[in-house]
Coordinates of C-alpha atoms and ligand atoms in Angstrom, one line a residue:
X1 CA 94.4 108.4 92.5
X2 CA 94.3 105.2 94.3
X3 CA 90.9 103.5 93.4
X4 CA 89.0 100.4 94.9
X5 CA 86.2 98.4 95.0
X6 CA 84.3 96.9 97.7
X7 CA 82.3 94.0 96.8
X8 CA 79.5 92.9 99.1
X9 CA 78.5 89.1 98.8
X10 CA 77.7 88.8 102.6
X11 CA 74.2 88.5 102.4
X12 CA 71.8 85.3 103.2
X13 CA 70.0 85.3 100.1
X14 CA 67.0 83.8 101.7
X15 CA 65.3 85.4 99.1
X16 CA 66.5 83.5 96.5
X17 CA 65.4 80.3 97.6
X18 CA 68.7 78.8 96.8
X19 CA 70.4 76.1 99.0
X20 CA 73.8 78.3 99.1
X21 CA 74.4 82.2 99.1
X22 CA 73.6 82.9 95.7
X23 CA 77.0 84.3 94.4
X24 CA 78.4 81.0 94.5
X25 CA 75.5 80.0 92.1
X26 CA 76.5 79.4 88.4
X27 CA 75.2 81.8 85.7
X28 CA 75.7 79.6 82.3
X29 CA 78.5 78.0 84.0
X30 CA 80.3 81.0 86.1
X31 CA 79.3 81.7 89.2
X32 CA 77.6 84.8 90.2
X33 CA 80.2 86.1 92.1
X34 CA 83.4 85.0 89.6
X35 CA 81.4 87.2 86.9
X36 CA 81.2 90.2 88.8
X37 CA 84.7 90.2 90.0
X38 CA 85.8 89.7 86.0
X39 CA 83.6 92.9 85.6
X40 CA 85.8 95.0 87.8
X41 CA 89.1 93.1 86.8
X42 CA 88.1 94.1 83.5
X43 CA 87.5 97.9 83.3
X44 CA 91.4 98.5 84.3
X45 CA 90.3 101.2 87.0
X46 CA 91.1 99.3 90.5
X47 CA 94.2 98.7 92.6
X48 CA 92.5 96.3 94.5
X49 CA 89.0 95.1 95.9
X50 CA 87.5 94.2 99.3
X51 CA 85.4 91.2 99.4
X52 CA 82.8 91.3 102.3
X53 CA 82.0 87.4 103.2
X54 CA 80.2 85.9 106.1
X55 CA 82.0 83.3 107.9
X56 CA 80.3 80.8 107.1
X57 CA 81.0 81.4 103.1
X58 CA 84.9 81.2 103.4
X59 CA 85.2 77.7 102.6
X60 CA 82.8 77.9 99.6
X61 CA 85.1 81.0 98.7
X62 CA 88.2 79.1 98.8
X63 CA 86.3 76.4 96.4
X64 CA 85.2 79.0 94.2
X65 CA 88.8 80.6 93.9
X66 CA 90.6 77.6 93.1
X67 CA 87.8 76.2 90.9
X68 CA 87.0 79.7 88.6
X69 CA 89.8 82.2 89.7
X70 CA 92.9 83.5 90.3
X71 CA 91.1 86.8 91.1
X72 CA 94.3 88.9 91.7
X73 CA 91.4 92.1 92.0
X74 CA 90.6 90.5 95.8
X75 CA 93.8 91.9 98.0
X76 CA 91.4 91.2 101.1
X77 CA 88.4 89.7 102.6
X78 CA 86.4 91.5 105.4
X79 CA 83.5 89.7 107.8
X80 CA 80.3 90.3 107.1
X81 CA 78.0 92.3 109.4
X82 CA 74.3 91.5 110.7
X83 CA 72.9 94.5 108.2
X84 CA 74.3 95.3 104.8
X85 CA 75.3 98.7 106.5
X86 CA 77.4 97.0 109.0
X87 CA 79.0 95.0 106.4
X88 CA 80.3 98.1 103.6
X89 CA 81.5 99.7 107.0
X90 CA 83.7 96.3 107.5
X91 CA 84.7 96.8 103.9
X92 CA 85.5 100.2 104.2
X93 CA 88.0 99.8 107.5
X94 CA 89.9 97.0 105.7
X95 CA 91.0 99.7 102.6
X96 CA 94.0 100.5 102.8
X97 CA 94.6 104.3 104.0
X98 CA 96.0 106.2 100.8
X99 CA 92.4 104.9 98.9
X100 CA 91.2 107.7 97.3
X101 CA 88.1 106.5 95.6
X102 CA 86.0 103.6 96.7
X103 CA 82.9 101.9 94.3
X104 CA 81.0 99.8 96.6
X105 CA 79.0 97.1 94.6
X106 CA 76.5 94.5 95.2
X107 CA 77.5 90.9 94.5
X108 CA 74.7 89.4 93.1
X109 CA 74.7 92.2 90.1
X110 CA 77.0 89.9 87.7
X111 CA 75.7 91.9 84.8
X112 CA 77.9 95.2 85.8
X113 CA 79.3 97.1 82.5
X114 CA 82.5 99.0 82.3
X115 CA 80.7 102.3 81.2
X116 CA 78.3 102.3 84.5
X117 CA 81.5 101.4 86.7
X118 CA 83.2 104.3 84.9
X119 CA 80.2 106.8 85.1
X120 CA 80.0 106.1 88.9
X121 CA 83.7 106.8 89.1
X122 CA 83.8 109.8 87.3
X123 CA 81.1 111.0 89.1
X124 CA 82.8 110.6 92.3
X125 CA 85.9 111.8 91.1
X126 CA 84.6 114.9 90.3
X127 CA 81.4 115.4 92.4
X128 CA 82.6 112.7 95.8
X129 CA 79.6 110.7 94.6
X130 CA 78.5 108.7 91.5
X131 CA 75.6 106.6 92.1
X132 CA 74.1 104.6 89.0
X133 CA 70.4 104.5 88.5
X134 CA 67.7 104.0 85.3
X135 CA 64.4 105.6 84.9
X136 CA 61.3 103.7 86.8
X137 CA 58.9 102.0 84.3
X138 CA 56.4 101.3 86.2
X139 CA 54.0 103.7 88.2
X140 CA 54.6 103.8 91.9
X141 CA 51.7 103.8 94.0
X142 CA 52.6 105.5 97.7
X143 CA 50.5 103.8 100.3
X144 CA 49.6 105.3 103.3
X145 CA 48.9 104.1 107.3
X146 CA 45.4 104.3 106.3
X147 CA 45.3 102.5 103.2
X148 CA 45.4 105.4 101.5
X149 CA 46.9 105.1 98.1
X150 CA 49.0 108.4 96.3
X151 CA 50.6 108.3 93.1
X152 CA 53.7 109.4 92.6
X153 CA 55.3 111.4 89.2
X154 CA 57.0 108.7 87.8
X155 CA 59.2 111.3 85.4
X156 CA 60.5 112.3 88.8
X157 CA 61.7 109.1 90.1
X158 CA 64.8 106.9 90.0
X159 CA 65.7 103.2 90.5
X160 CA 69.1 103.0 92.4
X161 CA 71.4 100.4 92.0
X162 CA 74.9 99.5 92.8
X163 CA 77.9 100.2 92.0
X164 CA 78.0 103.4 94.3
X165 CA 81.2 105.7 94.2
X166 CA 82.4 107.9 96.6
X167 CA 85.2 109.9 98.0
X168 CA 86.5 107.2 100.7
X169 CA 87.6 109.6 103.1
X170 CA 84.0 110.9 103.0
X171 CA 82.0 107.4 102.8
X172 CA 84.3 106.3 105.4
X173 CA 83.4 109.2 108.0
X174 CA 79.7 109.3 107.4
X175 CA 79.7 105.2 107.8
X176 CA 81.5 106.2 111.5
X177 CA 78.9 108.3 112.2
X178 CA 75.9 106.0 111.0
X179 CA 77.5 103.5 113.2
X180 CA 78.1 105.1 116.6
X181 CA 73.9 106.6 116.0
X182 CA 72.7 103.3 114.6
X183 CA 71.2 104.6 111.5
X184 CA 69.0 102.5 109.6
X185 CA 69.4 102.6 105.3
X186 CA 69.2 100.4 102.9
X187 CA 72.2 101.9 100.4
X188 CA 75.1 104.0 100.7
X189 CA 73.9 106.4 98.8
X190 CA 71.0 106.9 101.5
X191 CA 73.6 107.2 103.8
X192 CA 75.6 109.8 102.2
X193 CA 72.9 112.2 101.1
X194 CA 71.5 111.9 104.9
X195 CA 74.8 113.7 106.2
X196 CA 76.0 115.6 103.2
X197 CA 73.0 116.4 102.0
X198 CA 72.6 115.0 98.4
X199 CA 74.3 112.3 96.4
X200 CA 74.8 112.5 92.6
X201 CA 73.0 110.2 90.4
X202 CA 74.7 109.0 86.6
X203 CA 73.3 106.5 84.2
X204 CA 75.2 104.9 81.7
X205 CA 74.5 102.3 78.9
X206 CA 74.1 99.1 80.8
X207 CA 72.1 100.4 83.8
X208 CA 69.0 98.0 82.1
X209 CA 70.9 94.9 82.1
X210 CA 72.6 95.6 85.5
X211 CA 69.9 94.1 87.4
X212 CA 69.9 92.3 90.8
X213 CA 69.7 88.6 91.0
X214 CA 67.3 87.5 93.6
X215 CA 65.0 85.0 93.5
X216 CA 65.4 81.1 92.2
X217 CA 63.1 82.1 89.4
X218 CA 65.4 84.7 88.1
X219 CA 68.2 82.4 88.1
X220 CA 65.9 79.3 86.3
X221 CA 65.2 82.1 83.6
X222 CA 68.9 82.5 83.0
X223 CA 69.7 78.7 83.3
X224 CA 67.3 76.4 82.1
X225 CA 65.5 78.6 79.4
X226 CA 69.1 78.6 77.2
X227 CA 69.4 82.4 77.5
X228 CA 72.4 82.1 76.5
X229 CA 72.3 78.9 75.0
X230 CA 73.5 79.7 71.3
X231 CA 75.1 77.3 68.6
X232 CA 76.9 78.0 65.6
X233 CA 77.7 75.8 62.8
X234 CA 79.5 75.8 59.2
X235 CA 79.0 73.7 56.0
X236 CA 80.6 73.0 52.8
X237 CA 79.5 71.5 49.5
X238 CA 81.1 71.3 45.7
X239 CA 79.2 69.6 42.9
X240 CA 80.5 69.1 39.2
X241 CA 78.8 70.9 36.2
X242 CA 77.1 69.1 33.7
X243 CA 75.4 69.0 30.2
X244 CA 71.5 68.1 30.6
X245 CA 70.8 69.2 34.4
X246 CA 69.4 71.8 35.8
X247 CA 70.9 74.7 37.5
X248 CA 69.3 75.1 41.0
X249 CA 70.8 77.4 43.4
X250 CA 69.2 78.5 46.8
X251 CA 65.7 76.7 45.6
X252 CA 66.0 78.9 43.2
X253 CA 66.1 77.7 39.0
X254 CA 69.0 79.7 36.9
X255 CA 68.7 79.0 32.9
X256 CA 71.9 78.0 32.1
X257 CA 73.6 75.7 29.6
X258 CA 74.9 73.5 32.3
X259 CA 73.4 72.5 35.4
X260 CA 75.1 70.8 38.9
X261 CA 75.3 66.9 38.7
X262 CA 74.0 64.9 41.6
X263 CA 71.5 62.1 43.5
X264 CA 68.9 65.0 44.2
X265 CA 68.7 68.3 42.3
X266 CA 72.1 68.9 43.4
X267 CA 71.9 72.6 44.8
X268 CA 75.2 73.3 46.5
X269 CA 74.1 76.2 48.7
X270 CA 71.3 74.5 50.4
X271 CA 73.0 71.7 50.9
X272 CA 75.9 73.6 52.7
X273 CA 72.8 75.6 54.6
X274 CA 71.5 71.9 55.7
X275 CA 75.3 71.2 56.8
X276 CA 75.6 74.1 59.0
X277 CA 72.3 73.5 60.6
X278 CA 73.5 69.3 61.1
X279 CA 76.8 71.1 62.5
X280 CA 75.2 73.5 64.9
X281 CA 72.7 70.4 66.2
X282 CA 75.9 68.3 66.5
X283 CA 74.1 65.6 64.2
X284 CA 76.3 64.9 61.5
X285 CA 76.1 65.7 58.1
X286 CA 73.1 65.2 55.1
X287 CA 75.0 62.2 54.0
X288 CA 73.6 60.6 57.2
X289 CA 70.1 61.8 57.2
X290 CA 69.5 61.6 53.5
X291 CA 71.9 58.8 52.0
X292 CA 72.4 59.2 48.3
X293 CA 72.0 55.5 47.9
X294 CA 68.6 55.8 49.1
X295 CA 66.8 55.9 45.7
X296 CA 63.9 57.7 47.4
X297 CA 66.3 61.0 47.5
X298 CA 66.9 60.5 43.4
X299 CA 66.2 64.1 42.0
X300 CA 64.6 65.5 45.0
X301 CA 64.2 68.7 45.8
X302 CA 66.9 70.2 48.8
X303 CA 64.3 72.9 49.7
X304 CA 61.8 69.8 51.1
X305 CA 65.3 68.5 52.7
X306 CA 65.7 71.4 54.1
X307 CA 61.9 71.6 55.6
X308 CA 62.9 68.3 57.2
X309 CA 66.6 69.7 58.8
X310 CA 64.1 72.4 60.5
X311 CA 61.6 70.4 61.6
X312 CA 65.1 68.3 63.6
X313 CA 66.3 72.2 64.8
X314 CA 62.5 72.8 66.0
X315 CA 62.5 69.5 67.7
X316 CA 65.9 70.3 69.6
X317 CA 64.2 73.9 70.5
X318 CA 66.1 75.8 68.6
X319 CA 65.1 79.0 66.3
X320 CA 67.7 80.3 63.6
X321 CA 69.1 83.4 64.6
X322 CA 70.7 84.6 61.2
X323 CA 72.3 82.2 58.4
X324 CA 74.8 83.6 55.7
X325 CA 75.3 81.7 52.1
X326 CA 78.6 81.9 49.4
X327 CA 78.0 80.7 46.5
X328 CA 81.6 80.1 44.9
X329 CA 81.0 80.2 40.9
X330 CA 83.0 82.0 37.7
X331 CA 79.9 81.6 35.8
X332 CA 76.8 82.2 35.0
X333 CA 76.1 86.2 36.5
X334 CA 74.2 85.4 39.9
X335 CA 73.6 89.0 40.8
X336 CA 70.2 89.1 39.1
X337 CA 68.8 86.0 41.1
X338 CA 70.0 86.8 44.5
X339 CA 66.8 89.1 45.8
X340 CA 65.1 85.5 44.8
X341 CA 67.6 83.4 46.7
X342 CA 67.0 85.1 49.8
X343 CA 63.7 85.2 50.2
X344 CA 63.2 81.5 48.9
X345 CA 66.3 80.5 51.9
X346 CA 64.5 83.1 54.6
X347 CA 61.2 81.3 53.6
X348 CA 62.6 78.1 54.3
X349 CA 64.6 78.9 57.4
X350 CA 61.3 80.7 58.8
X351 CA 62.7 83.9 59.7
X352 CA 62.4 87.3 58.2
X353 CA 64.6 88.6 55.2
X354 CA 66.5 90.3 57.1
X355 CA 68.4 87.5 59.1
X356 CA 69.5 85.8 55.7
X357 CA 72.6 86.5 53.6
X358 CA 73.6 85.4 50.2
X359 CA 76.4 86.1 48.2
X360 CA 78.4 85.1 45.5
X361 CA 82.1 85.3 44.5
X362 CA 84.1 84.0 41.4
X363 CA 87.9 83.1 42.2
X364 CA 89.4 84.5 39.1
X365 CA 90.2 81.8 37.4
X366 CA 91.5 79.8 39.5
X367 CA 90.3 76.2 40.4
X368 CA 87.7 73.8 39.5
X369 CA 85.1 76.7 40.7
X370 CA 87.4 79.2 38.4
X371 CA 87.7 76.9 35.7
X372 CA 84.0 76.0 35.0
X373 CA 84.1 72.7 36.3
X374 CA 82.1 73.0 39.4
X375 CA 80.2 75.2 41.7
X376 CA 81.1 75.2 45.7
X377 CA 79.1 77.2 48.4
X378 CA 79.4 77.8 52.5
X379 CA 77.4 78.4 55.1
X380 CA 77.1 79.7 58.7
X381 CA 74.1 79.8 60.8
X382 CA 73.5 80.5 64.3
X383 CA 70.8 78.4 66.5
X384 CA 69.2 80.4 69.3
X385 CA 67.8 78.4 71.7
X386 CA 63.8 79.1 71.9
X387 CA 60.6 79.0 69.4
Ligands
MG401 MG1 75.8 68.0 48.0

């Protein structure tokens, strides 16, 4: 069954407030448009997609194409119309005449997941419609010529979105007719249910996230406030065992007959924890921040370090997202002190429990970790962007 798309980017976007039609706008880097045209290229389903454009856009979509495509989904591009109507209609007379199945989709909803393109598709396979909707969360108030305010059952209501499936041949003759009488609507699916009576709505996982980007604001939430600003970053430390020091692992003191030798207390986790944090930040290592010629750093202790690594990822606007330890030792037994270690590292790290991990291995034998002559530990944290 021959399947397509029709995407609709022809629209002014006055709205938004933007200086260009806001498809061509980046989202964290990828344009509006790009990002909804990987959605369809993605989900496999499509022999090809119409891209309604208005005139004036075909150079920016030339820019776009060489800058962020190929897009080998786009087999055609069809003139935009002077209503939204008028432009699906241009979209659907440039299919080509065995399509079976058409999704008709609104550009500026980048966030389109394979399961509610599927659901719509189904739907339409099945039904000749599959429209994609979510629940309303808010109560709608009805108000009348007077003033007069009703409200409406909000467990009876639906948000619509796009994408909208249909049986082309059936899209494509109730379009003809909506034409020739000059109907007025504001979505296909409006369009189909006035001449066939109803349409059938689906949701899918993903209907929440599919929203419609609109105004400036919604597009300085997604760009400036880092929403998808994430870092990740790794560290590594090894310290030699030694007669007469302590044993301090994860802030945390183990009685032991040897402890790790170093400038400060020496503990090897935190110190990879610190390294993964410098990594993430792009600043270097703790060898930079806190020399270990500095004799102010002789025997200190890496959980205050660590305070001070934070305050540097607070600074930057970052918050950890989750953080996850190995501790790399043949002896002593660890298992006992890692409730302890976590909650000392989550302390420190100011999230909850539940975003920390520590674990320890032994390697059998093998190595200077194997062989007693030193402890090593990793890290990896993740920065989110945000207090
Ligand atoms: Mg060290």
């Amino acid at each position: 069954m021959s399947c397509w798309a029709v995407i609709v980017a022809a629209g002014r976007g006055t709205r938004s407030g933007l200086s260009e039609n806001k498809v061509f706008f980046p989202v964290d880097g990828r344009a509006v448009l790009s990002r909804c045209l990987d959605a369809f290229e993605r989900c496999g389903h499509f022999d090809g997609a119409v891209l309604v454009l208005s005139e004036g856009d075909r150079a920016a979509w030339a820019a776009l194409a060489a800058r962020e495509g190929p897009f080998p989904l786009v087999k055609a591009v069809a003139p935009g119309g002077a209503t939204r109507r008028e432009s699906v209609y241009h979209g659907l007379l440039t299919l080509p005449k065995d399509a079976a199945l058409v999704a008709i989709h609104d550009a500026a909803r980048p966030f389109v997941s394979a399961s509610v393109i599927d659901a719509t598709l189904e739907s339409a396979r099945a039904h000749g419609s599959g429209v994609i909707c979510t629940p309303v969360v808010d109560t709608v108030k009805q108000v009348g010529p007077d003033g007069r305010v009703t409200s409406l059952d909000r467990a009876s209501l639906r948000a619509v979105q796009t994408p909208q499936s249909f049986d082309c041949k059936k899209i494509l003759e109730a379009h003809r007719r909506a034409e020739a009488e000059q109907l007025a609507v504001t979505d296909d699916a409006m369009l189909f249910e006035h001449y066939y009576g109803n349409v059938r709505l689906v949701t899918a996982a993903g209907a929440e996230e599919n929203r419609k980007l609109t105004t400036k604001a919604d597009f300085d939430a997604l760009n400036a406030k880092g929403a998808f600003d994430v870092r990740v970053g790794q560290g590594y430390d090894a310290h030699r065992l030694a007669e007469g020091r302590r044993l301090v692992l994860c802030g945390v003191e183990i009685p032991w007959e040897k402890g790790l030798d170093g400038h400060s207390d020496a503990d090897v986790a935190v110190h990879a924890l610190m390294d993964a944090l410098l990594g993430a930040l792009g600043l270097g290592d703790i060898g930079r921040l806190f020399p270990d010629n500095d004799p102010k750093y002789e025997g200190a202790d890496s959980m205050k370090l660590l305070d001070r690594v934070m305050t540097l990822v607070r600074e930057q606007g970052y918050r950890v997202g989750n953080a996850d330890v190995t501790i790399v030792a043949q002896r002593p037994k660890l298992a006992p002190y890692m409730p302890d270690m976590r909650r000392r590292v989550a302390a420190g790290l100011g999230v909850g429990e539940e975003r920390v991990n520590v674990k320890a291995t032994t390697t059998e034998r093998m190595g200077f970790e194997g062989e007693g002559v030193g402890i090593s530990a990793q890290a990896v944290v993740l920065l989110k962007k945000g207090s």
